[in-house]
Short mmCIF file of C-alpha atoms in Angstrom, two decimals:
data_model
loop_
_atom_site.label_atom_id
_atom_site.label_comp_id
_atom_site.label_asym_id
_atom_site.label_seq_id
_atom_site.Cartn_x
_atom_site.Cartn_y
_atom_site.Cartn_z
CA GLU A 224 -44.03 -196.09 142.70
CA GLN A 225 -46.47 -193.19 142.99
CA GLU A 226 -43.67 -190.93 144.25
CA LYS A 227 -41.60 -191.84 141.22
CA ASN A 228 -44.49 -191.35 138.81
CA PHE A 229 -45.28 -187.86 140.15
CA GLY A 230 -41.63 -186.83 140.45
CA ILE A 231 -41.86 -186.29 144.21
CA THR A 232 -38.55 -185.84 146.00
CA LEU A 233 -37.66 -185.09 149.61
CA GLY A 234 -35.51 -182.15 150.70
CA SER A 235 -33.87 -180.88 153.85
CA PRO A 236 -35.49 -178.21 156.08
CA GLN A 237 -34.34 -174.66 155.32
CA LEU A 238 -34.68 -171.24 156.97
CA ARG A 239 -36.34 -168.74 154.65
CA ALA A 240 -37.75 -165.23 155.03
CA VAL A 241 -41.50 -165.05 154.66
CA TYR A 242 -42.75 -161.88 152.93
CA ASP A 243 -46.05 -160.29 153.78
CA VAL A 244 -47.97 -158.39 151.12
CA ILE A 245 -50.25 -155.42 151.72
CA VAL A 246 -52.66 -154.45 148.95
CA LEU A 247 -52.97 -150.68 148.49
CA ASN A 248 -55.02 -148.41 146.25
CA GLY A 249 -54.12 -144.90 145.13
CA ILE A 250 -53.53 -142.47 142.30
CA VAL A 251 -50.62 -140.92 140.43
CA GLU A 252 -49.78 -137.36 141.41
CA THR A 253 -47.50 -134.90 139.59
CA PRO A 254 -45.26 -132.84 141.91
CA PRO A 255 -46.06 -129.12 141.81
CA GLN A 256 -42.57 -128.26 140.56
CA GLN A 257 -43.27 -130.37 137.46
CA THR A 258 -46.52 -128.61 136.58
CA ALA A 259 -46.47 -125.18 134.95
CA SER A 260 -49.28 -122.71 134.34
CA VAL A 261 -48.28 -120.42 131.47
CA SER A 262 -49.67 -116.88 131.43
CA PHE A 263 -48.78 -113.42 130.10
CA PRO A 264 -48.17 -110.63 132.65
CA LEU A 265 -49.74 -107.92 130.47
CA THR A 266 -53.06 -107.48 128.71
CA GLY A 267 -53.06 -108.46 125.06
CA THR A 268 -54.55 -110.49 122.22
CA VAL A 269 -53.66 -114.03 121.14
CA ARG A 270 -52.39 -113.92 117.54
CA SER A 271 -51.25 -117.52 116.97
CA ILE A 272 -51.30 -120.90 118.73
CA ALA A 273 -48.54 -123.45 118.13
CA VAL A 274 -49.67 -126.43 120.24
CA LEU A 275 -52.66 -128.59 121.09
CA PRO A 276 -53.53 -130.57 124.22
CA GLY A 277 -51.28 -133.64 124.20
CA SER A 278 -48.43 -131.91 122.33
CA ASN A 279 -44.93 -132.66 123.57
CA VAL A 280 -42.93 -129.50 124.24
CA ASN A 281 -39.41 -128.71 125.35
CA LYS A 282 -38.38 -126.01 127.77
CA GLY A 283 -38.42 -122.78 125.77
CA SER A 284 -40.77 -124.05 123.05
CA THR A 285 -43.23 -121.50 121.66
CA LEU A 286 -46.81 -122.15 122.76
CA ALA A 287 -48.45 -119.05 121.30
CA THR A 288 -47.78 -115.46 120.29
CA VAL A 289 -49.45 -112.46 121.92
CA GLU A 290 -49.83 -108.90 120.66
CA SER A 291 -49.99 -106.23 123.36
CA LEU A 292 -50.43 -102.47 123.55
CA ASP A 293 -49.02 -102.59 127.08
CA LEU A 294 -45.92 -104.25 125.65
CA ILE A 295 -45.51 -101.42 123.15
CA GLN A 296 -45.95 -98.82 125.90
CA LEU A 297 -43.42 -100.55 128.13
CA GLN A 298 -40.79 -100.48 125.39
CA GLU A 299 -41.61 -96.85 124.60
CA ASP A 300 -41.07 -95.92 128.26
CA TYR A 301 -37.81 -97.85 128.26
CA TRP A 302 -36.35 -96.04 125.25
CA LYS A 303 -37.49 -92.65 126.58
CA THR A 304 -35.74 -93.40 129.88
CA VAL A 305 -32.59 -94.52 128.05
CA GLY A 306 -32.52 -91.23 126.12
CA GLN A 307 -33.14 -89.14 129.22
CA LEU A 308 -30.45 -91.03 131.12
CA THR A 309 -27.92 -90.36 128.35
CA PHE A 310 -28.66 -86.62 128.54
CA ALA A 311 -28.56 -86.70 132.36
CA GLU A 312 -25.14 -88.39 132.34
CA GLN A 313 -23.83 -85.76 129.95
CA GLU A 314 -25.22 -82.99 132.17
CA ARG A 315 -23.63 -84.59 135.22
CA GLN A 316 -20.28 -84.70 133.48
CA ARG A 317 -20.64 -81.05 132.44
CA GLN A 318 -21.56 -79.93 135.96
CA SER A 319 -18.68 -81.97 137.38
CA THR A 320 -16.23 -80.18 135.07
CA LEU A 321 -17.68 -76.76 135.93
CA SER A 322 -17.56 -77.57 139.63
CA GLN A 323 -13.88 -78.50 139.39
CA GLU A 324 -13.21 -75.16 137.72
CA ASP A 325 -15.28 -73.38 140.39
CA ILE A 326 -17.57 -72.02 137.70
CA GLY A 327 -20.83 -73.77 138.51
CA ALA A 328 -22.57 -74.09 141.82
CA LYS A 329 -22.11 -77.31 143.75
CA ARG A 330 -25.87 -77.56 144.13
CA LYS A 331 -26.31 -77.96 140.35
CA LEU A 332 -23.84 -80.86 140.36
CA GLN A 333 -25.73 -82.57 143.19
CA GLN A 334 -29.00 -82.10 141.32
CA ALA A 335 -27.50 -83.54 138.13
CA GLU A 336 -26.20 -86.58 140.03
CA ALA A 337 -29.59 -87.11 141.67
CA ASP A 338 -31.39 -86.91 138.32
CA ALA A 339 -29.00 -89.47 136.83
CA ARG A 340 -29.54 -91.85 139.75
CA VAL A 341 -33.32 -91.60 139.47
CA LEU A 342 -33.25 -92.29 135.73
CA GLU A 343 -30.82 -95.18 136.20
CA ALA A 344 -33.19 -96.75 138.75
CA GLY A 345 -36.09 -96.27 136.34
CA LYS A 346 -34.10 -97.87 133.53
CA GLN A 347 -33.23 -100.90 135.67
CA GLY A 348 -36.87 -101.29 136.69
CA LEU A 349 -38.04 -101.23 133.08
CA GLU A 350 -35.33 -103.72 132.12
CA ALA A 351 -36.55 -106.06 134.85
CA LYS A 352 -40.13 -105.81 133.55
CA LEU A 353 -38.98 -106.56 130.01
CA GLN A 354 -37.05 -109.59 131.22
CA LEU A 355 -40.14 -110.87 133.08
CA ILE A 356 -42.08 -111.00 129.81
CA GLY A 357 -39.20 -112.66 127.97
CA ILE A 358 -37.41 -109.73 126.33
CA ASP A 359 -33.69 -109.21 126.92
CA PRO A 360 -33.04 -105.44 126.59
CA LYS A 361 -29.47 -106.21 125.50
CA ASN A 362 -30.83 -107.90 122.38
CA LEU A 363 -33.06 -104.97 121.38
CA LYS A 364 -31.86 -102.74 118.59
CA ILE A 365 -31.81 -99.01 119.31
CA ASN A 366 -35.39 -97.72 119.47
CA GLN A 367 -36.74 -101.14 118.39
CA ILE A 368 -40.40 -101.71 119.34
CA LEU A 369 -41.84 -105.23 119.32
CA ARG A 370 -45.60 -105.64 118.83
CA THR A 371 -45.84 -109.36 119.54
CA ILE A 372 -44.04 -111.76 121.83
CA ALA A 373 -43.87 -115.53 122.08
CA LEU A 374 -45.22 -117.37 125.12
CA ARG A 375 -42.71 -120.14 125.88
CA SER A 376 -42.97 -123.28 127.97
CA PRO A 377 -40.98 -123.01 131.23
CA ILE A 378 -40.55 -126.80 131.45
CA THR A 379 -40.29 -129.88 129.25
CA GLY A 380 -43.47 -131.92 129.22
CA VAL A 381 -46.89 -132.39 127.67
CA VAL A 382 -49.54 -129.72 127.14
CA LYS A 383 -52.35 -130.79 129.45
CA THR A 384 -54.87 -128.02 128.80
CA THR A 385 -55.13 -124.87 126.70
CA HIS A 386 -57.45 -121.92 127.28
CA ALA A 387 -56.21 -119.87 124.33
CA THR A 388 -58.11 -119.20 121.11
CA MET A 389 -57.20 -117.09 118.11
CA GLY A 390 -58.03 -113.43 118.69
CA LYS A 391 -58.84 -113.93 122.36
CA SER A 392 -58.34 -110.86 124.54
CA ILE A 393 -56.48 -111.79 127.70
CA VAL A 394 -55.99 -110.05 131.01
CA ALA A 395 -52.69 -109.87 132.84
CA GLY A 396 -51.85 -113.15 134.57
CA GLU A 397 -54.62 -115.17 132.90
CA SER A 398 -53.65 -118.84 132.58
CA LEU A 399 -53.52 -119.88 128.91
CA PHE A 400 -51.72 -123.24 129.01
CA GLU A 401 -50.90 -125.96 131.53
CA VAL A 402 -47.81 -128.07 130.90
CA VAL A 403 -47.11 -131.24 132.89
CA ASN A 404 -43.89 -133.26 133.11
CA GLN A 405 -44.89 -136.82 133.95
CA THR A 406 -41.34 -138.04 134.60
CA GLY A 407 -40.81 -138.70 138.29
CA ALA A 408 -44.51 -138.69 139.14
CA ARG A 409 -45.23 -140.12 142.57
CA LEU A 410 -47.89 -142.48 143.88
CA VAL A 411 -50.32 -141.41 146.59
CA LEU A 412 -51.50 -144.64 148.21
CA LYS A 413 -54.19 -145.17 150.85
CA VAL A 414 -53.13 -147.28 153.85
CA PHE A 415 -55.76 -148.54 156.27
CA GLU A 416 -55.31 -147.91 159.96
CA LYS A 417 -54.67 -151.59 160.76
CA ASP A 418 -51.81 -151.80 158.21
CA LEU A 419 -50.12 -148.52 159.13
CA PRO A 420 -47.63 -150.03 161.66
CA ARG A 421 -46.29 -152.27 158.90
CA ILE A 422 -45.50 -149.39 156.50
CA LYS A 423 -42.21 -147.50 156.56
CA PRO A 424 -40.03 -145.49 154.15
CA GLY A 425 -37.76 -147.54 151.92
CA GLN A 426 -40.21 -150.37 151.32
CA LYS A 427 -40.88 -151.38 147.72
CA VAL A 428 -44.23 -151.11 146.00
CA ALA A 429 -44.92 -153.33 142.98
CA PHE A 430 -47.62 -152.44 140.46
CA ALA A 431 -48.53 -153.27 136.88
CA ASN A 432 -46.15 -150.75 135.26
CA GLY A 433 -43.13 -151.28 137.49
CA THR A 434 -41.96 -150.61 141.03
CA ALA A 435 -41.75 -147.65 143.37
CA THR A 436 -40.14 -146.85 146.73
CA ILE A 437 -42.04 -145.46 149.70
CA THR A 438 -40.59 -142.05 150.57
CA GLY A 439 -42.88 -140.84 153.35
CA LEU A 440 -46.16 -141.00 155.23
CA SER A 441 -48.68 -138.25 155.79
CA ASN A 442 -49.39 -136.98 159.30
CA HIS A 443 -53.09 -136.62 158.51
CA PHE A 444 -55.51 -139.41 159.36
CA ASP A 445 -58.77 -139.41 157.39
CA PRO A 446 -61.52 -140.45 159.83
CA ALA A 447 -64.03 -140.98 157.00
CA THR A 448 -61.98 -143.62 155.16
CA ARG A 449 -59.83 -144.65 158.14
CA THR A 450 -56.72 -144.28 155.96
CA VAL A 451 -53.43 -142.39 155.83
CA ASP A 452 -51.74 -141.24 152.63
CA VAL A 453 -48.41 -142.88 151.83
CA TYR A 454 -46.12 -141.46 149.14
CA ALA A 455 -43.98 -143.58 146.82
CA GLN A 456 -41.57 -142.44 144.10
CA ALA A 457 -41.55 -144.25 140.76
CA LEU A 458 -38.42 -143.39 138.75
CA GLY A 459 -37.89 -144.01 135.05
CA ILE A 460 -41.55 -144.90 134.48
CA ARG A 461 -44.01 -142.77 132.55
CA LEU A 462 -47.19 -142.42 134.56
CA LEU A 463 -50.16 -140.17 133.92
CA ALA A 464 -51.42 -137.76 136.57
CA GLY A 465 -54.72 -139.00 137.96
CA GLN A 466 -54.04 -142.59 136.89
CA TYR A 467 -55.50 -145.19 139.27
CA ILE A 468 -53.08 -147.60 140.95
CA ASN A 469 -54.12 -150.89 142.57
CA ARG A 470 -51.48 -153.03 144.26
#
């Protein structure tokens, strides 16, 4: 009667897999390829700021504008070189014609060709420098000089920190913004020495926000904490760098 009242029933023995659970602690880490430090390769002055910490930005979004005397000088050198190269090419053509008619000395033709090669190398070098700061020489109008240039985000993400202020004088290479893409952040979990033999790549990690897959184990053993770092990839879940994980 008691069995009936409590709804107790009998079943047949079954074979089932028994799962063991290991509790781990760790933090969320952003891969280095998803963190960008934005700087300007020349000296200059910050003229405008378009974002704040926490702003969402796309790849190519304007973060700030910078005015630079070095930028003006670089463009001036470029246009001077372009003009000199045009004259050098014309002189090379003239010396080539004279040489074919046996009027000019062959040495003058060789000198004209050498001058043209030197100026062409200088032009290519200046074009490379302009491209590094975000200016495509092909898009410049003849003798156009830009005073300011936009600093753009190299990745899609969130502005983590900003060190730019209006009117700030900056040195070449000074970090002004840090942009972080949280998508695909990985977990860095601490595994105690006694549990290490039970951990292997491919195992699943469950935590409050979702699940992750163990991708690798560190080769470094921390004697102070008696732990080894284990890395797990969480896909499709937005995690914040530095966030604490307990599972």
